[in-house]
Each structure stands twice: as structure tokens, then as C-alpha cells.
PDB file of C-alpha atoms in Angstrom:
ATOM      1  CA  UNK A   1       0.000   0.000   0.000  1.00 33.00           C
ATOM      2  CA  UNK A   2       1.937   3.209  -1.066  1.00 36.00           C
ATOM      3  CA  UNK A   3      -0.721   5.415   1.073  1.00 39.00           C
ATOM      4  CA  UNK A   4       1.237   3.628   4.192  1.00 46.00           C
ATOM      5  CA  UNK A   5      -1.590   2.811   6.135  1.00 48.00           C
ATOM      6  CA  UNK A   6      -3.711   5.788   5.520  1.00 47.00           C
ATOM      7  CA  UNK A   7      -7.461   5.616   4.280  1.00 52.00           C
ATOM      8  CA  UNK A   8      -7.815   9.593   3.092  1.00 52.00           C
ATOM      9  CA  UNK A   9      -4.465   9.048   0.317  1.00 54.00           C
ATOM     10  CA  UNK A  10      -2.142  11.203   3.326  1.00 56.00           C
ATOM     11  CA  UNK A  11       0.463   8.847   4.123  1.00 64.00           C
ATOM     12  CA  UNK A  12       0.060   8.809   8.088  1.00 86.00           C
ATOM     13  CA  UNK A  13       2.115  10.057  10.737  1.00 86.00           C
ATOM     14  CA  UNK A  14       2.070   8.347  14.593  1.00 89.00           C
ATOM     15  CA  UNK A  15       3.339  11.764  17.000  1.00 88.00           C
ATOM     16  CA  UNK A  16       3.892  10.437  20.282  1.00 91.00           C
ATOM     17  CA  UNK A  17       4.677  13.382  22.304  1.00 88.00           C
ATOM     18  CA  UNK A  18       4.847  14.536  26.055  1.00 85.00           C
ATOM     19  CA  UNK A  19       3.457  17.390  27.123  1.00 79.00           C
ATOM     20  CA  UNK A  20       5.308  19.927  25.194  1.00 74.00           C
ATOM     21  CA  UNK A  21       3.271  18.565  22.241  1.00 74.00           C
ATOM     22  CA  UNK A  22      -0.047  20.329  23.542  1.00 74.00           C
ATOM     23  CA  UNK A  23       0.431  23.714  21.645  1.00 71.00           C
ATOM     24  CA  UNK A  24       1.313  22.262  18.300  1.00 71.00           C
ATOM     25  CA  UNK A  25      -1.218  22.659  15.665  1.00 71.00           C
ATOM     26  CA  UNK A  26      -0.576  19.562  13.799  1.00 70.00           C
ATOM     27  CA  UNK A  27      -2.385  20.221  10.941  1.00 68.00           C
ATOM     28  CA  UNK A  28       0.100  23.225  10.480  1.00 68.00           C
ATOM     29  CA  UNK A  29       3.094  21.088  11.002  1.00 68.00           C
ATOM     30  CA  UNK A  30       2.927  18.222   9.146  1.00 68.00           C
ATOM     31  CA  UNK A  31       0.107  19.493   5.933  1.00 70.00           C
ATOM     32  CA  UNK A  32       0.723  16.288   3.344  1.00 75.00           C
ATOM     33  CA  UNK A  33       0.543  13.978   6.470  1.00 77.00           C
ATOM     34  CA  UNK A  34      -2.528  12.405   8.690  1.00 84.00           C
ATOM     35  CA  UNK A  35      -1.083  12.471  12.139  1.00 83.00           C
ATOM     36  CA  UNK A  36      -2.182  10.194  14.821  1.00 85.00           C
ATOM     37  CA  UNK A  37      -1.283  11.913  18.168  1.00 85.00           C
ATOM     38  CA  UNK A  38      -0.512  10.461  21.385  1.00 90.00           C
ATOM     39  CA  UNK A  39      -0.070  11.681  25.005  1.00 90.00           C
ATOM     40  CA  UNK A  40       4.013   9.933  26.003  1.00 91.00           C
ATOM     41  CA  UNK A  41       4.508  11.411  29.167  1.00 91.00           C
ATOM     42  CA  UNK A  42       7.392   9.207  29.459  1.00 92.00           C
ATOM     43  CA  UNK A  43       9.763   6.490  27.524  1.00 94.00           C
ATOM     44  CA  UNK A  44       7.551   3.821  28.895  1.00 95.00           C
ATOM     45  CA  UNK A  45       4.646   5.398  27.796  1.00 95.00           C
ATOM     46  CA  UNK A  46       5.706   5.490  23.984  1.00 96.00           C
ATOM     47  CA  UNK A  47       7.127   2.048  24.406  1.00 96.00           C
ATOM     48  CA  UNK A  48       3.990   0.500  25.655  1.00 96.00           C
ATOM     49  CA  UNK A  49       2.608   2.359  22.677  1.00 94.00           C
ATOM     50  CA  UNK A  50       4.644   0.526  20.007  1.00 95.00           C
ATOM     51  CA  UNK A  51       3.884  -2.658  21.773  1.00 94.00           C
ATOM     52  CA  UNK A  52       0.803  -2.108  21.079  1.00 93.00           C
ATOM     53  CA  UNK A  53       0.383  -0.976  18.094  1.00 90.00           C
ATOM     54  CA  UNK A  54      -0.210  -3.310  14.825  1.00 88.00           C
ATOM     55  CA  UNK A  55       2.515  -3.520  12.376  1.00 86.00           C
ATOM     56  CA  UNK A  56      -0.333  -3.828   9.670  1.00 86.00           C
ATOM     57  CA  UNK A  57      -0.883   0.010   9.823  1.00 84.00           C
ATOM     58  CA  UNK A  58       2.753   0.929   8.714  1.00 86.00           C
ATOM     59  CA  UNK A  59       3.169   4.845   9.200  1.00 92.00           C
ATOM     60  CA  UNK A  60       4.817   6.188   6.913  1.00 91.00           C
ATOM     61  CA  UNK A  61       6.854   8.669  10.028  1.00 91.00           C
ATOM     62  CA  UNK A  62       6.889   8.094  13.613  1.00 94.00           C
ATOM     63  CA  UNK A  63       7.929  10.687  15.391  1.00 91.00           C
ATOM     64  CA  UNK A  64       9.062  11.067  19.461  1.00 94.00           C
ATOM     65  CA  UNK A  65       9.607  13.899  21.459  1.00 90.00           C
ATOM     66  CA  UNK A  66       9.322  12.082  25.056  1.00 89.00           C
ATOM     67  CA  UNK A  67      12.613  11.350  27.645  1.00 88.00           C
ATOM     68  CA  UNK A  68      12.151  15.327  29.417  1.00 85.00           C
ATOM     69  CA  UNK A  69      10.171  14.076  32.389  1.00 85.00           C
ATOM     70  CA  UNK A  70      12.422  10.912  33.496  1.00 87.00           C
ATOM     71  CA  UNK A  71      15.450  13.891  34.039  1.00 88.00           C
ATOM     72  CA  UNK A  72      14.631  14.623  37.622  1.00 86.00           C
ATOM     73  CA  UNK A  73      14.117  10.823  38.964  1.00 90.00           C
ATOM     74  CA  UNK A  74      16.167   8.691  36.849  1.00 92.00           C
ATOM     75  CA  UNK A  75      20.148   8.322  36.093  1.00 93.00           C
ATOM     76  CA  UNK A  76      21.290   8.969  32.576  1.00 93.00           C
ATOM     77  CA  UNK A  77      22.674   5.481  31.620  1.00 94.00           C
ATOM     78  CA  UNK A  78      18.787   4.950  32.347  1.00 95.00           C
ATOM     79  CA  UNK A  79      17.267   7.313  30.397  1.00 94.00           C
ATOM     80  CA  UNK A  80      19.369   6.625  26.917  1.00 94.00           C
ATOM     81  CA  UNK A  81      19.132   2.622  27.353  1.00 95.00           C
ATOM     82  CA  UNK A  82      15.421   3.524  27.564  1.00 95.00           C
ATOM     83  CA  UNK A  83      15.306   5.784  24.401  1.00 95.00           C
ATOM     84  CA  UNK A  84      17.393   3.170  22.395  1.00 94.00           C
ATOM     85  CA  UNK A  85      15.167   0.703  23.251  1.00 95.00           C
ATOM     86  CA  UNK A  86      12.203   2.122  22.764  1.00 96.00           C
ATOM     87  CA  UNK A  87      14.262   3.586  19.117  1.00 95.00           C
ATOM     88  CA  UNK A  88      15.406  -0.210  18.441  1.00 94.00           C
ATOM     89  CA  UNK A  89      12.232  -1.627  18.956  1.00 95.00           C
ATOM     90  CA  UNK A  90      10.287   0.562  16.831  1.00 95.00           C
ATOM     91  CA  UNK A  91      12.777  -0.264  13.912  1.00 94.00           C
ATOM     92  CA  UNK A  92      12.431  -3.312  13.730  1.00 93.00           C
ATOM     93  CA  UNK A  93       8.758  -3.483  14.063  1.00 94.00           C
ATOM     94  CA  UNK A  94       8.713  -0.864  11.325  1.00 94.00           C
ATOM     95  CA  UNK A  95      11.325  -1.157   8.779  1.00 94.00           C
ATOM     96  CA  UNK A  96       9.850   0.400   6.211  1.00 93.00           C
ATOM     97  CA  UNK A  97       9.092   3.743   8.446  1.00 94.00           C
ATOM     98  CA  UNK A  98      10.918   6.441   9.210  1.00 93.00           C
ATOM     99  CA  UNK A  99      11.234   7.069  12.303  1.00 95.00           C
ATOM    100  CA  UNK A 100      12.451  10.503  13.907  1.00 91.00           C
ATOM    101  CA  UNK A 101      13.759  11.134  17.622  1.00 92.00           C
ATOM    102  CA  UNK A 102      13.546  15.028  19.005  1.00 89.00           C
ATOM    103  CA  UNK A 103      16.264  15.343  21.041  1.00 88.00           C
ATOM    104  CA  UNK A 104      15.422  16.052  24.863  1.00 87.00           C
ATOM    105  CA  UNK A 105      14.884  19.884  24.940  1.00 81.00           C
ATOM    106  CA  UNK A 106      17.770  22.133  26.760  1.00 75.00           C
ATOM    107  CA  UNK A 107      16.364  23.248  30.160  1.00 74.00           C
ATOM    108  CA  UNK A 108      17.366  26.330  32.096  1.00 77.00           C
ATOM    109  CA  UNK A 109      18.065  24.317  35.185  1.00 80.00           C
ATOM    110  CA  UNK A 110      19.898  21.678  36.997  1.00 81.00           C
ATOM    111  CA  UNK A 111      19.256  18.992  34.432  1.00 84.00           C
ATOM    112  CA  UNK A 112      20.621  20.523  31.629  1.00 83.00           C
ATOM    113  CA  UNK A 113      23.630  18.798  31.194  1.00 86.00           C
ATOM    114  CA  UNK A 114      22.313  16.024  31.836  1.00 90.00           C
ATOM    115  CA  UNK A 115      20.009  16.339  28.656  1.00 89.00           C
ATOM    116  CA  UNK A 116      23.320  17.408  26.737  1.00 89.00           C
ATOM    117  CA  UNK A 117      24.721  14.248  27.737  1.00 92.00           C
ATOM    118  CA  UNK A 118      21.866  11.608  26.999  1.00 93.00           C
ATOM    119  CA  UNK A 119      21.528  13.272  23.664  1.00 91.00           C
ATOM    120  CA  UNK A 120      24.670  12.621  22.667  1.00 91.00           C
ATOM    121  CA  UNK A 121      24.962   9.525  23.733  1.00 93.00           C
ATOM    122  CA  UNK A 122      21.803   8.587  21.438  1.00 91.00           C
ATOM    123  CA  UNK A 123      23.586  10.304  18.358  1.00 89.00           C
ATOM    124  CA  UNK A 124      25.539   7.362  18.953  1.00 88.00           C
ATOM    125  CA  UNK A 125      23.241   5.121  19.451  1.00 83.00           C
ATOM    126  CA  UNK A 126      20.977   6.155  16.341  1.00 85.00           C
ATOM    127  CA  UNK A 127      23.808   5.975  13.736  1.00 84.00           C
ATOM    128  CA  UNK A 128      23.704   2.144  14.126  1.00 84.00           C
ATOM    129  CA  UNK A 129      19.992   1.634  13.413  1.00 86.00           C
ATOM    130  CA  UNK A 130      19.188   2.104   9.372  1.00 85.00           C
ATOM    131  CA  UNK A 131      15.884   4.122   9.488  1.00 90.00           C
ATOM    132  CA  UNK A 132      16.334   6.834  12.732  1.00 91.00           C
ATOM    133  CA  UNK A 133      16.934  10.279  12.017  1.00 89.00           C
ATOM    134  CA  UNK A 134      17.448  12.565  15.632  1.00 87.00           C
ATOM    135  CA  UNK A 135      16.196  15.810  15.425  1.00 84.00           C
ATOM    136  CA  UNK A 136      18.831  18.042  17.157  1.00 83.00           C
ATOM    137  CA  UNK A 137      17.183  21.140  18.882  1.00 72.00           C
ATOM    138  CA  UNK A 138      20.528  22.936  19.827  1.00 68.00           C
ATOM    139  CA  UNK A 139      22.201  22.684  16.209  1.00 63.00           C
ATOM    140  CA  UNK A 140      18.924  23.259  14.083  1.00 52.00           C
ATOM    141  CA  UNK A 141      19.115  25.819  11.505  1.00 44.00           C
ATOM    142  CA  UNK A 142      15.759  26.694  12.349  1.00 46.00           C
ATOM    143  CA  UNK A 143      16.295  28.817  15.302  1.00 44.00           C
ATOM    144  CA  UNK A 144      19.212  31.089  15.683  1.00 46.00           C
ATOM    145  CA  UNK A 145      18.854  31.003  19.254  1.00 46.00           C
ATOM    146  CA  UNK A 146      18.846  27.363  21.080  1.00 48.00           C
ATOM    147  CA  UNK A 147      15.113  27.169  22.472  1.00 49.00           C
ATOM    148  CA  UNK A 148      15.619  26.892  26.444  1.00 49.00           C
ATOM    149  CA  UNK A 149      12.426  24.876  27.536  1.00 49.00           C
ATOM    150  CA  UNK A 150      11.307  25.453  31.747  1.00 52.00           C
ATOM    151  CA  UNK A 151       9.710  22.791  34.004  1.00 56.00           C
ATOM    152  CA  UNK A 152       6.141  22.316  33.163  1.00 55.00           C
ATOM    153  CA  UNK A 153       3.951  22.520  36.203  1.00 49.00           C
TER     154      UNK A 153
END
């Protein structure tokens, strides 16, 4: 099916997201694409997700933005064997997808580094699988300024 799973002739997008996702206006984002959205407040979340999900409806992207939330509570070796798994796992159940990572979001507090370090550590980590693409916040042409994100509440 070239349509990749989508009835309306959009190839479909799955956006699993945490909550930084809830002021995107999809339909602006992502125009050529029917996006499926999903509520990850965390890596287990997303990867429970996957699990779950049947390989028959092949989307032609998934995308995560999900990791921010496990800073505070968990260690970084932690947090990036998480994200690879949850990466891993989604490539093999969809080869034929591409599937994009947004790199955990630079804070403005004491877990900042700590986001610089588990997102390079998946840079490495991507480069081995065949269809992952990260999506590098701090080096993004898009913004001349690295976006600084704050605790949601």
C-alpha cells in the first residue's frame, strides 16, 4: 500500500509526544501527512505504545519527542538505554518507516547537562539503526537562538 496505512491518500504520521506537544497545531506542522497523536509522558509510555500498536498500519513517520520528564528521577545510563530501546524496537517493528527522535529539549536548570549528555549519547546510538533520524534542537538551523524549555507545572 503506497498510502502507508492511511485511508484519506495522506500517508500517516504516529506523534507520540509529552506534554510539550499540547500547543502544536498539527495540521500546520505536518500538511501532506494524517497524524495520529498520542499523550508519552514518558519512555515507557511510547514504548507501551509501540507494543501495542499493529505492524499492519505501517506509518509512513513516527515521530518522538518524550525522555524530558524521566530527568529529575532517573540516572542517565537509564534514560538513553530507555530511548534506544524504545528507538530499536520501533525499527524493527517498522522497517519500512521512518522514524524521527527530538532530542530532549535544553532546560534552564539543573538537568541541563544532563540532557546534553543523553543526547549525545543517542547520536551514537541512532547511527547504528538504518531508518532513525534525531532531530537536534541545539544545532537546528531553524532557530538562531537554542530554544531553552522550563519545568512544566
Amino acid at each position: 500500500n503506497s498510502n502507508n496505512g492511511s485511508k484519506n491518500g495522506k500517508p500517516s504520521m504516529l506523534f507520540m509526544c509529552d506534554s510539550n506537544g499540547k500547543y502544536l497545531r498539527l495540521n500546520k506542522l505536518c500538511r501532506k501527512h494524517k497524524i495520529t497523536y498520542f499523550r508519552c509522558p514518558t519512555i515507557k509510555a511510547a514504548s507501551d505504545l509501540i507494543n501495542e500498536t499493529d505492524t499492519n498500519q505501517k506509518p509512513s513517520i513516527i515521530l518522538f519527542h518524550t525522555g524530558t520528564n524521566g530527568l529529575e528521577n532517573s540516572d542517565t545510563k537509564t534514560i538513553t538505554e530507555n530511548i534506544y530501546k524504545l528507538l530499536e524496537a520501533t525499527s524493527i517493528k517498522f522497517p519500512d518507516s521512518k522514524i524521527l527522535f527530538s532530542t530532549l529539549l535544553p532546560r534552564k536548570d539543573n538537568v541541563h547537562s544532563k540532557s546534553i549528555e543523553i543526547n549525545n549519547l543517542i547520536k551514537l546510538h541512532v547511527a547504528k539503526l538504518k531508518n532513525i533520524d534525531e532531530i537536534d534542537h541545539l544545532r537546528s538551523s531553524m532557530y538562531t537562538m537554542p530554544i531553552y524549555m522550563t519545568k512544566n507545572t
